Amino acid sequence: MEENKLVTFLQQSVKILQYFLPLDSLSFFPILYASLIWAFDRQFNFQAKVLELEVWLEPDILKSKSNEFILDFFNSNERLKAAYAKELAENNMMSLRLDFEVLYPVIGLQDPFLEKLFSRELEQGNYRGLVNDFDFRLNQALSEIMVAGSQPQFWNELGKIGQEFLSLGWDLLNKADVRAEIKKTLEQLKK
Amino acid sequence: MKIRLKKTQAKLGSFWPKLFSFILLISIFLIFSGCSSSLQKAKVDFTRAEALNKAYQEEEAVSFYKKSLEEANREIKKKPSSQAYLLRGLNEVNLNRWDEAEESFRLAASLGDDRAETWATEVGLYGLALSLEKQRMDEASARLYSSLAEKGKFSPVVMAAVSRLIDSKLKLIAEASPAQKDKLLNECLKIIEKPLSENLAIGYYHYLLAQVLGYQKKYRDSFEEAVMATELGLPTEKISRDNDNQIIFCYRQLKNELSPEEWKSFSSIYNSWIKKWKWLDETTPTWKRRE
């Protein structure tokens, strides 16, 4: 897979999506990134995937975890461990649990849309900022997509982008590498 | 020689249109015979949806359940039968349309299907429990879920009821006293015990059990249940990832608590599983980015 090929493909995809969403909108890069990751997983019903984000934490068992699991989540990630050093030292489970419920889907389950939506915070290790802004930013991004999605062509075009992405020949790479490659290229394009 | 060649060409010349007409006739016959059975199409789409569901392609599975539902409705319009209503009900259950599923199963029962009456009752009770829960009538809804989890016969309803019950108990654990916590966890084990013994091949029950055992700090048992859940398949990708995280969590906990000899033996078992699943290393499943 040539890097140039990916850059050209993403530049074209950005042009197509700009017709539906402004480039500086919150949801532009998250929806593009998530669609490519979903396409890699052969999951093409993007509309259902986005709708799922609103209720993505169902069932509750995904966030009802033992104290030990929550502590392991924070301690096994060096950056999280540093950011929450005070709570960990004080064994402040109430505070850790509240933040875990927001951070687990983004960092623990690596939801691609949420990862991209909070990419800046993740990069800077600003986990508290992520937690504070989570509801507001997610709702805003989803409502932007809903407006764009009211034009039927939006989902069709997104589907085409996903199909075309697969045809570029990613089969020999694993998902982690694909994620890294797309992320890197999208960051270049954003600049 | 030239004459023979011309004759052959002439023969071939008339052969292709004939062959073409024959293929066309066969195609038309196949198309129309296919159309005559929407029920058949509904069954094929349903089977496809089930297979996609197993492969975590949930969104594609939903579109096939919808297609199957449309075909079942078409069949019902043409020729109502217990089988068509039953299939419609099964699709509706998978699309979480519980009220409609109850109605479909009732109609299937009225046309002579023996199982459908029980299914309709259970689906109806589950729908009622859900609405009671929404109205915060927690005790009443818990009673209904318990009854369905214990006595239910229709597997999707039993699974959904068990899941709601476990969810409701685990939610209480964070603020429970140690004694209450033990009690709640034992109740969870009791809830899973029966459906699991009757349906050992359902990965989701093993996943739930792995979660509860994790709470009880029985990490070796929790690990084994989570492995079984992975092997048997889980209903959604999110649950599957969460199950992978449970496996990794158990691995880390066991690393701290096992003796060097026990660790050596566990580690070798662990590595053979992750090799089978093609994980990148002990704590990195294929979907996960390396830290």
Short mmCIF file of C-alpha atoms in Angstrom, two decimals:
data_model
loop_
_atom_site.label_atom_id
_atom_site.label_comp_id
_atom_site.label_asym_id
_atom_site.label_seq_id
_atom_site.Cartn_x
_atom_site.Cartn_y
_atom_site.Cartn_z
CA MET A 1 0.00 0.00 0.00
CA GLU A 2 1.65 3.21 -1.16
CA GLU A 3 1.42 6.23 1.08
CA ASN A 4 0.80 8.53 -1.89
CA LYS A 5 -2.17 6.46 -2.92
CA LEU A 6 -3.71 6.86 0.52
CA VAL A 7 -3.08 10.61 0.59
CA THR A 8 -4.74 11.04 -2.83
CA PHE A 9 -7.66 8.86 -1.79
CA LEU A 10 -8.18 10.78 1.44
CA GLN A 11 -7.90 14.14 -0.32
CA GLN A 12 -10.65 13.06 -2.70
CA SER A 13 -12.78 11.76 0.18
CA VAL A 14 -12.39 15.06 2.02
CA LYS A 15 -13.60 16.93 -1.09
CA ILE A 16 -16.68 14.69 -1.34
CA LEU A 17 -17.55 15.01 2.34
CA GLN A 18 -17.08 18.78 2.28
CA TYR A 19 -20.21 18.94 0.19
CA PHE A 20 -22.18 17.72 3.24
CA LEU A 21 -20.16 18.90 6.25
CA PRO A 22 -17.93 21.96 6.73
CA LEU A 23 -14.29 20.96 7.03
CA ASP A 24 -13.97 22.72 10.39
CA SER A 25 -17.00 20.96 11.87
CA LEU A 26 -16.45 18.78 14.93
CA SER A 27 -17.66 15.65 13.21
CA PHE A 28 -15.81 15.89 9.87
CA PHE A 29 -12.67 13.90 10.60
CA PRO A 30 -14.24 11.58 13.21
CA ILE A 31 -16.90 10.36 10.76
CA LEU A 32 -14.35 9.94 7.95
CA TYR A 33 -11.90 8.07 10.17
CA ALA A 34 -14.61 5.91 11.78
CA SER A 35 -16.10 5.02 8.38
CA LEU A 36 -12.74 3.75 7.12
CA ILE A 37 -12.19 1.67 10.26
CA TRP A 38 -15.72 0.27 10.06
CA ALA A 39 -15.18 -0.48 6.36
CA PHE A 40 -11.99 -2.34 7.25
CA ASP A 41 -14.17 -4.48 9.55
CA ARG A 42 -16.64 -4.98 6.68
CA GLN A 43 -19.34 -3.12 8.60
CA PHE A 44 -20.98 -0.89 6.05
CA ASN A 45 -24.16 0.25 7.74
CA PHE A 46 -22.55 3.51 8.87
CA GLN A 47 -25.87 5.12 9.66
CA ALA A 48 -26.70 2.39 12.21
CA LYS A 49 -23.18 2.66 13.63
CA VAL A 50 -23.58 6.38 14.22
CA LEU A 51 -27.03 5.96 15.75
CA GLU A 52 -25.52 3.30 17.98
CA LEU A 53 -23.09 5.89 19.39
CA GLU A 54 -25.92 7.60 21.20
CA VAL A 55 -26.69 4.49 23.17
CA TRP A 56 -23.32 2.90 22.74
CA LEU A 57 -22.81 2.02 26.39
CA GLU A 58 -25.66 -0.49 26.43
CA PRO A 59 -25.68 -3.00 28.02
CA ASP A 60 -24.72 -1.60 31.41
CA ILE A 61 -22.38 -4.49 32.08
CA LEU A 62 -19.84 -2.73 29.85
CA LYS A 63 -19.40 0.00 32.44
CA SER A 64 -20.32 -1.80 35.68
CA LYS A 65 -16.84 -3.03 36.56
CA SER A 66 -15.18 -4.08 39.77
CA ASN A 67 -12.85 -1.67 41.60
CA GLU A 68 -9.93 -3.96 40.70
CA PHE A 69 -10.77 -3.77 36.98
CA ILE A 70 -11.01 0.02 37.13
CA LEU A 71 -7.71 0.31 39.01
CA ASP A 72 -6.07 -2.00 36.46
CA PHE A 73 -7.43 0.18 33.64
CA PHE A 74 -5.77 3.30 35.07
CA ASN A 75 -2.58 1.61 36.28
CA SER A 76 -1.82 -0.32 33.10
CA ASN A 77 -1.68 2.82 30.96
CA GLU A 78 1.30 4.99 31.91
CA ARG A 79 -0.26 8.27 30.80
CA LEU A 80 -3.54 7.57 32.55
CA LYS A 81 -1.64 6.50 35.64
CA ALA A 82 0.22 9.81 35.70
CA ALA A 83 -2.89 11.87 35.06
CA TYR A 84 -4.81 10.18 37.85
CA ALA A 85 -1.89 9.74 40.27
CA LYS A 86 -3.67 11.67 43.04
CA GLU A 87 -6.91 9.65 42.87
CA LEU A 88 -4.94 6.41 42.62
CA ALA A 89 -2.80 7.30 45.64
CA GLU A 90 -5.90 8.20 47.65
CA ASN A 91 -7.83 5.20 46.31
CA ASN A 92 -10.62 7.62 45.41
CA MET A 93 -12.83 5.05 43.71
CA MET A 94 -15.84 7.30 43.39
CA SER A 95 -13.96 9.78 41.25
CA LEU A 96 -12.06 7.09 39.30
CA ARG A 97 -15.31 5.22 38.54
CA LEU A 98 -17.03 8.35 37.19
CA ASP A 99 -14.16 9.08 34.80
CA PHE A 100 -13.74 5.39 33.89
CA GLU A 101 -17.30 5.30 32.55
CA VAL A 102 -16.37 7.95 29.98
CA LEU A 103 -12.78 6.89 29.28
CA TYR A 104 -13.33 3.14 28.91
CA PRO A 105 -15.17 3.31 25.56
CA VAL A 106 -12.61 5.69 24.11
CA ILE A 107 -9.40 4.13 25.43
CA GLY A 108 -10.44 0.65 26.59
CA LEU A 109 -12.73 -0.33 23.72
CA GLN A 110 -11.19 2.05 21.17
CA ASP A 111 -14.35 3.23 19.48
CA PRO A 112 -12.97 4.85 16.29
CA PHE A 113 -15.44 7.73 16.15
CA LEU A 114 -14.84 8.71 19.77
CA GLU A 115 -11.08 8.27 19.37
CA LYS A 116 -11.01 10.78 16.53
CA LEU A 117 -13.50 13.15 18.15
CA PHE A 118 -11.19 13.43 21.16
CA SER A 119 -7.90 12.92 19.32
CA ARG A 120 -6.45 16.21 20.57
CA GLU A 121 -7.17 15.39 24.21
CA LEU A 122 -5.82 11.87 23.76
CA GLU A 123 -2.65 13.15 22.17
CA GLN A 124 -2.10 15.71 24.93
CA GLY A 125 -3.08 13.28 27.67
CA ASN A 126 -5.81 15.73 28.69
CA TYR A 127 -8.14 13.04 30.01
CA ARG A 128 -10.00 15.32 32.40
CA GLY A 129 -10.76 17.68 29.53
CA LEU A 130 -12.09 14.72 27.56
CA VAL A 131 -14.34 13.70 30.46
CA ASN A 132 -15.62 17.25 30.95
CA ASP A 133 -16.39 17.82 27.27
CA PHE A 134 -17.62 14.32 26.47
CA ASP A 135 -21.40 14.77 26.54
CA PHE A 136 -21.42 18.23 24.99
CA ARG A 137 -19.05 17.41 22.15
CA LEU A 138 -20.53 14.01 21.35
CA ASN A 139 -24.06 15.45 21.19
CA GLN A 140 -22.90 18.34 19.02
CA ALA A 141 -21.02 16.05 16.62
CA LEU A 142 -23.97 13.68 16.38
CA SER A 143 -26.41 16.47 15.65
CA GLU A 144 -24.12 17.76 12.85
CA ILE A 145 -24.08 14.28 11.34
CA MET A 146 -27.84 13.97 11.67
CA VAL A 147 -28.26 17.19 9.68
CA ALA A 148 -25.82 15.99 6.99
CA GLY A 149 -27.42 12.53 7.10
CA SER A 150 -30.85 13.95 6.32
CA GLN A 151 -29.57 14.18 2.73
CA PRO A 152 -29.76 10.57 1.53
CA GLN A 153 -26.66 10.98 -0.64
CA PHE A 154 -24.52 11.50 2.46
CA TRP A 155 -24.72 7.88 3.59
CA ASN A 156 -24.33 6.64 0.00
CA GLU A 157 -21.18 8.69 -0.50
CA LEU A 158 -19.79 7.54 2.82
CA GLY A 159 -20.50 3.94 1.80
CA LYS A 160 -18.69 4.48 -1.51
CA ILE A 161 -15.69 5.95 0.30
CA GLY A 162 -15.60 2.86 2.53
CA GLN A 163 -15.81 0.47 -0.43
CA GLU A 164 -13.14 2.33 -2.34
CA PHE A 165 -10.89 2.33 0.69
CA LEU A 166 -11.06 -1.46 0.83
CA SER A 167 -10.17 -1.72 -2.84
CA LEU A 168 -6.86 0.04 -2.10
CA GLY A 169 -5.59 -3.28 -0.78
CA TRP A 170 -5.31 -3.34 3.00
CA ASP A 171 -5.73 -7.05 3.42
CA LEU A 172 -2.16 -7.77 4.44
CA LEU A 173 -2.10 -5.22 7.25
CA ASN A 174 -3.54 -5.69 10.72
CA LYS A 175 -6.11 -3.34 12.16
CA ALA A 176 -3.76 -1.58 14.55
CA ASP A 177 -1.44 -0.67 11.64
CA VAL A 178 -4.35 0.47 9.49
CA ARG A 179 -5.60 2.71 12.30
CA ALA A 180 -2.15 4.23 12.74
CA GLU A 181 -1.68 4.80 9.01
CA ILE A 182 -5.05 6.52 8.50
CA LYS A 183 -4.64 8.60 11.61
CA LYS A 184 -1.21 9.81 10.54
CA THR A 185 -2.37 10.72 7.04
CA LEU A 186 -5.52 12.47 8.26
CA GLU A 187 -3.45 14.55 10.68
CA GLN A 188 -1.24 15.61 7.77
CA LEU A 189 -4.31 16.61 5.76
CA LYS A 190 -5.76 18.62 8.63
CA LYS A 191 -2.65 20.78 8.61
CA MET B 1 -13.93 -29.15 -46.94
CA LYS B 2 -15.20 -25.60 -47.41
CA ILE B 3 -18.77 -26.88 -47.71
CA ARG B 4 -18.44 -28.93 -44.51
CA LEU B 5 -17.05 -25.88 -42.72
CA LYS B 6 -19.94 -23.73 -43.94
CA LYS B 7 -22.44 -26.37 -42.81
CA THR B 8 -20.81 -26.52 -39.41
CA GLN B 9 -20.85 -22.72 -39.19
CA ALA B 10 -24.50 -22.73 -40.23
CA LYS B 11 -25.27 -25.33 -37.58
CA LEU B 12 -23.39 -23.34 -34.95
CA GLY B 13 -25.12 -20.19 -36.16
CA SER B 14 -28.51 -21.67 -35.35
CA PHE B 15 -27.18 -23.38 -32.22
CA TRP B 16 -26.35 -20.14 -30.27
CA PRO B 17 -29.80 -18.51 -30.56
CA LYS B 18 -31.37 -21.82 -29.53
CA LEU B 19 -28.99 -22.15 -26.59
CA PHE B 20 -29.64 -18.54 -25.67
CA SER B 21 -33.42 -19.10 -25.78
CA PHE B 22 -33.04 -22.23 -23.68
CA ILE B 23 -30.96 -20.40 -21.05
CA LEU B 24 -33.46 -17.52 -21.07
CA LEU B 25 -36.35 -19.92 -20.51
CA ILE B 26 -34.52 -21.67 -17.67
CA SER B 27 -33.65 -18.29 -16.13
CA ILE B 28 -37.25 -17.06 -16.34
CA PHE B 29 -38.43 -20.32 -14.79
CA LEU B 30 -35.89 -20.03 -11.98
CA ILE B 31 -36.74 -16.38 -11.35
CA PHE B 32 -40.47 -17.05 -11.18
CA SER B 33 -40.17 -20.24 -9.16
CA GLY B 34 -38.00 -18.21 -6.71
CA CYS B 35 -40.59 -15.45 -6.54
CA SER B 36 -43.32 -17.94 -5.77
CA SER B 37 -41.77 -18.55 -2.37
CA SER B 38 -41.17 -15.43 -0.34
CA LEU B 39 -41.05 -17.77 2.63
CA GLN B 40 -38.02 -19.48 1.16
CA LYS B 41 -36.32 -16.12 0.61
CA ALA B 42 -37.20 -15.03 4.14
CA LYS B 43 -35.60 -18.21 5.49
CA VAL B 44 -32.44 -17.70 3.42
CA ASP B 45 -32.13 -14.06 4.57
CA PHE B 46 -32.75 -15.07 8.19
CA THR B 47 -30.03 -17.73 8.02
CA ARG B 48 -27.66 -15.19 6.46
CA ALA B 49 -28.47 -12.68 9.20
CA GLU B 50 -27.74 -15.26 11.89
CA ALA B 51 -24.38 -16.09 10.29
CA LEU B 52 -23.46 -12.39 10.04
CA ASN B 53 -24.44 -11.87 13.65
CA LYS B 54 -22.06 -14.62 14.68
CA ALA B 55 -19.28 -12.94 12.72
CA TYR B 56 -19.87 -9.62 14.59
CA GLN B 57 -21.12 -7.98 11.42
CA GLU B 58 -24.07 -6.67 13.37
CA GLU B 59 -25.13 -3.89 11.04
CA GLU B 60 -25.18 -6.15 8.02
CA ALA B 61 -27.07 -8.73 10.06
CA VAL B 62 -29.71 -6.11 10.90
CA SER B 63 -30.20 -5.34 7.21
CA PHE B 64 -30.72 -9.07 6.50
CA TYR B 65 -33.21 -9.39 9.40
CA LYS B 66 -35.08 -6.46 7.83
CA LYS B 67 -35.00 -8.09 4.39
CA SER B 68 -36.21 -11.36 5.86
CA LEU B 69 -38.98 -9.51 7.68
CA GLU B 70 -40.12 -7.89 4.41
CA GLU B 71 -40.22 -11.26 2.67
CA ALA B 72 -42.13 -12.83 5.56
CA ASN B 73 -44.67 -9.98 5.36
CA ARG B 74 -44.98 -10.52 1.61
CA GLU B 75 -45.62 -14.21 2.18
CA ILE B 76 -48.23 -13.43 4.86
CA LYS B 77 -50.09 -11.17 2.42
CA LYS B 78 -50.13 -13.91 -0.22
CA LYS B 79 -50.57 -16.95 1.93
CA PRO B 80 -50.72 -16.58 5.74
CA SER B 81 -49.23 -19.57 7.54
CA SER B 82 -47.94 -20.36 11.02
CA GLN B 83 -44.41 -20.71 9.61
CA ALA B 84 -44.47 -17.25 8.03
CA TYR B 85 -45.76 -15.63 11.23
CA LEU B 86 -43.17 -17.52 13.26
CA LEU B 87 -40.37 -16.31 11.01
CA ARG B 88 -41.72 -12.75 11.16
CA GLY B 89 -41.71 -12.97 14.95
CA LEU B 90 -38.12 -14.23 15.06
CA ASN B 91 -36.97 -11.35 12.89
CA GLU B 92 -38.85 -8.88 15.08
CA VAL B 93 -37.20 -10.30 18.20
CA ASN B 94 -33.78 -9.79 16.62
CA LEU B 95 -34.73 -6.22 15.72
CA ASN B 96 -35.88 -5.59 19.33
CA ARG B 97 -39.49 -5.10 18.24
CA TRP B 98 -40.88 -7.03 21.16
CA ASP B 99 -44.54 -5.92 20.95
CA GLU B 100 -44.78 -6.78 17.27
CA ALA B 101 -43.06 -10.13 17.88
CA GLU B 102 -45.63 -11.04 20.51
CA GLU B 103 -48.43 -10.40 18.02
CA SER B 104 -46.70 -12.46 15.29
CA PHE B 105 -46.20 -15.43 17.64
CA ARG B 106 -49.86 -15.22 18.75
CA LEU B 107 -50.96 -15.37 15.12
CA ALA B 108 -48.58 -18.30 14.48
CA ALA B 109 -50.14 -20.08 17.46
CA SER B 110 -53.66 -19.43 16.19
CA LEU B 111 -52.65 -21.16 12.95
CA GLY B 112 -51.47 -24.24 14.83
CA ASP B 113 -47.83 -23.79 15.84
CA ASP B 114 -47.39 -25.38 19.27
CA ARG B 115 -44.28 -23.44 20.35
CA ALA B 116 -45.59 -20.03 19.36
CA GLU B 117 -48.09 -19.59 22.21
CA THR B 118 -45.36 -19.96 24.84
CA TRP B 119 -43.02 -17.69 22.88
CA ALA B 120 -45.73 -15.03 22.55
CA THR B 121 -46.40 -15.08 26.30
CA GLU B 122 -42.70 -14.81 27.16
CA VAL B 123 -42.05 -12.03 24.64
CA GLY B 124 -45.09 -10.18 26.02
CA LEU B 125 -43.85 -10.52 29.60
CA TYR B 126 -40.39 -9.30 28.62
CA GLY B 127 -41.90 -6.25 26.88
CA LEU B 128 -43.93 -5.56 30.03
CA ALA B 129 -40.82 -5.87 32.25
CA LEU B 130 -38.98 -3.40 30.02
CA SER B 131 -41.74 -0.83 30.28
CA LEU B 132 -41.98 -1.29 34.07
CA GLU B 133 -38.23 -0.72 34.28
CA LYS B 134 -38.56 2.48 32.24
CA GLN B 135 -41.17 3.70 34.72
CA ARG B 136 -38.69 2.96 37.55
CA MET B 137 -40.85 0.14 38.92
CA ASP B 138 -37.68 -1.83 39.58
CA GLU B 139 -39.04 -4.51 41.91
CA ALA B 140 -41.90 -5.47 39.64
CA SER B 141 -39.65 -5.59 36.58
CA ALA B 142 -37.02 -7.64 38.48
CA ARG B 143 -39.68 -10.19 39.44
CA LEU B 144 -40.69 -10.60 35.81
CA TYR B 145 -37.08 -10.87 34.62
CA SER B 146 -36.37 -13.46 37.34
CA SER B 147 -39.35 -15.53 36.36
CA LEU B 148 -38.35 -15.44 32.67
CA ALA B 149 -34.71 -16.25 33.48
CA GLU B 150 -35.76 -19.25 35.58
CA LYS B 151 -38.71 -20.67 33.71
CA GLY B 152 -38.43 -19.23 30.22
CA LYS B 153 -38.33 -21.53 27.21
CA PHE B 154 -37.63 -19.04 24.42
CA SER B 155 -33.86 -18.60 24.34
CA PRO B 156 -33.64 -14.91 23.15
CA VAL B 157 -36.04 -13.82 25.92
CA VAL B 158 -34.19 -15.83 28.58
CA MET B 159 -30.87 -14.33 27.45
CA ALA B 160 -32.23 -10.79 27.49
CA ALA B 161 -33.86 -11.28 30.92
CA VAL B 162 -30.67 -12.77 32.43
CA SER B 163 -28.68 -9.84 31.03
CA ARG B 164 -31.06 -7.22 32.55
CA LEU B 165 -31.00 -8.97 35.92
CA ILE B 166 -27.21 -9.20 36.09
CA ASP B 167 -26.94 -5.55 34.98
CA SER B 168 -29.27 -4.45 37.74
CA LYS B 169 -27.34 -6.38 40.44
CA LEU B 170 -23.86 -5.27 39.30
CA LYS B 171 -24.96 -1.64 39.24
CA LEU B 172 -25.66 -1.88 42.99
CA ILE B 173 -22.29 -3.38 43.87
CA ALA B 174 -20.24 -0.15 43.70
CA GLU B 175 -22.03 1.27 46.71
CA ALA B 176 -22.74 -1.97 48.57
CA SER B 177 -21.16 -3.07 51.87
CA PRO B 178 -18.86 -6.12 51.66
CA ALA B 179 -21.65 -8.39 52.98
CA GLN B 180 -24.19 -6.99 50.53
CA LYS B 181 -21.65 -7.32 47.76
CA ASP B 182 -21.16 -11.04 48.45
CA LYS B 183 -24.90 -11.52 48.54
CA LEU B 184 -25.41 -9.71 45.23
CA LEU B 185 -22.63 -11.68 43.54
CA ASN B 186 -24.05 -14.99 44.77
CA GLU B 187 -27.43 -13.94 43.41
CA CYS B 188 -25.78 -13.20 40.05
CA LEU B 189 -24.19 -16.67 40.00
CA LYS B 190 -27.54 -18.23 40.76
CA ILE B 191 -29.20 -16.30 37.94
CA ILE B 192 -26.65 -17.52 35.36
CA GLU B 193 -26.40 -21.09 36.64
CA LYS B 194 -29.61 -22.47 35.16
CA PRO B 195 -29.55 -20.96 31.65
CA LEU B 196 -25.85 -21.80 31.38
CA SER B 197 -26.35 -25.44 32.35
CA GLU B 198 -29.13 -25.71 29.77
CA ASN B 199 -27.27 -23.80 27.03
CA LEU B 200 -23.57 -24.45 27.46
CA ALA B 201 -22.91 -23.40 23.88
CA ILE B 202 -24.09 -19.78 24.32
CA GLY B 203 -20.95 -17.62 24.63
CA TYR B 204 -22.81 -14.70 26.20
CA TYR B 205 -23.59 -16.69 29.38
CA HIS B 206 -19.89 -17.56 29.73
CA TYR B 207 -19.09 -13.86 29.27
CA LEU B 208 -21.53 -12.89 32.05
CA LEU B 209 -20.12 -15.59 34.31
CA ALA B 210 -16.56 -14.38 33.59
CA GLN B 211 -17.59 -10.88 34.67
CA VAL B 212 -19.15 -12.07 37.93
CA LEU B 213 -16.19 -14.34 38.74
CA GLY B 214 -13.90 -11.38 38.07
CA TYR B 215 -15.81 -9.41 40.73
CA GLN B 216 -15.26 -12.34 43.10
CA LYS B 217 -11.52 -12.22 42.34
CA LYS B 218 -11.61 -15.78 41.02
CA TYR B 219 -9.35 -14.79 38.15
CA ARG B 220 -8.41 -18.25 36.94
CA ASP B 221 -12.08 -19.26 36.65
CA SER B 222 -12.98 -15.92 35.14
CA PHE B 223 -10.22 -16.35 32.55
CA GLU B 224 -11.49 -19.81 31.60
CA GLU B 225 -15.06 -18.59 31.18
CA ALA B 226 -13.89 -15.64 29.08
CA VAL B 227 -11.90 -18.01 26.86
CA MET B 228 -15.01 -20.13 26.37
CA ALA B 229 -17.01 -17.00 25.56
CA THR B 230 -14.49 -16.06 22.86
CA GLU B 231 -14.49 -19.56 21.43
CA LEU B 232 -18.28 -19.82 21.35
CA GLY B 233 -18.85 -16.31 19.98
CA LEU B 234 -20.42 -13.19 21.46
CA PRO B 235 -23.36 -11.12 20.28
CA THR B 236 -21.63 -7.79 19.56
CA GLU B 237 -18.16 -6.47 18.79
CA LYS B 238 -18.20 -4.23 21.87
CA ILE B 239 -18.94 -7.17 24.14
CA SER B 240 -16.26 -9.18 22.37
CA ARG B 241 -13.68 -6.43 23.00
CA ASP B 242 -14.78 -6.13 26.61
CA ASN B 243 -14.32 -9.88 26.95
CA ASP B 244 -10.79 -9.58 25.55
CA ASN B 245 -10.09 -6.88 28.14
CA GLN B 246 -11.36 -9.25 30.84
CA ILE B 247 -8.91 -11.91 29.63
CA ILE B 248 -6.04 -9.40 29.81
CA PHE B 249 -7.18 -8.18 33.24
CA CYS B 250 -7.18 -11.77 34.57
CA TYR B 251 -3.73 -12.34 33.05
CA ARG B 252 -2.31 -9.32 34.92
CA GLN B 253 -3.98 -10.25 38.20
CA LEU B 254 -2.77 -13.85 37.99
CA LYS B 255 0.74 -12.69 37.22
CA ASN B 256 0.79 -11.02 40.65
CA GLU B 257 -0.85 -13.76 42.64
CA LEU B 258 0.37 -17.11 41.24
CA SER B 259 3.52 -18.88 42.43
CA PRO B 260 6.36 -19.04 39.84
CA GLU B 261 5.48 -22.65 39.00
CA GLU B 262 1.78 -21.99 38.68
CA TRP B 263 2.55 -18.92 36.61
CA LYS B 264 4.76 -20.94 34.25
CA SER B 265 1.98 -23.42 33.62
CA PHE B 266 -0.70 -20.72 33.24
CA SER B 267 1.50 -18.64 31.00
CA SER B 268 2.01 -21.52 28.60
CA ILE B 269 -1.77 -22.10 28.37
CA TYR B 270 -2.35 -18.37 27.93
CA ASN B 271 0.18 -18.14 25.13
CA SER B 272 -1.33 -21.04 23.25
CA TRP B 273 -4.73 -19.29 23.25
CA ILE B 274 -3.42 -15.91 22.16
CA LYS B 275 -1.43 -17.61 19.42
CA LYS B 276 -4.64 -19.21 18.20
CA TRP B 277 -6.40 -15.81 18.21
CA LYS B 278 -3.36 -14.19 16.51
CA TRP B 279 -2.93 -11.52 19.21
CA LEU B 280 0.08 -9.26 18.74
CA ASP B 281 1.33 -9.97 22.27
CA GLU B 282 -0.04 -11.00 25.70
CA THR B 283 -1.99 -7.77 26.18
CA THR B 284 -2.69 -6.72 22.60
CA PRO B 285 -5.59 -8.30 20.71
CA THR B 286 -5.64 -7.64 16.96
CA TRP B 287 -8.09 -4.73 17.32
CA LYS B 288 -6.00 -2.92 19.91
CA ARG B 289 -3.35 -0.31 19.34
CA ARG B 290 0.00 -1.10 20.99
CA GLU B 291 0.60 1.11 24.08
#
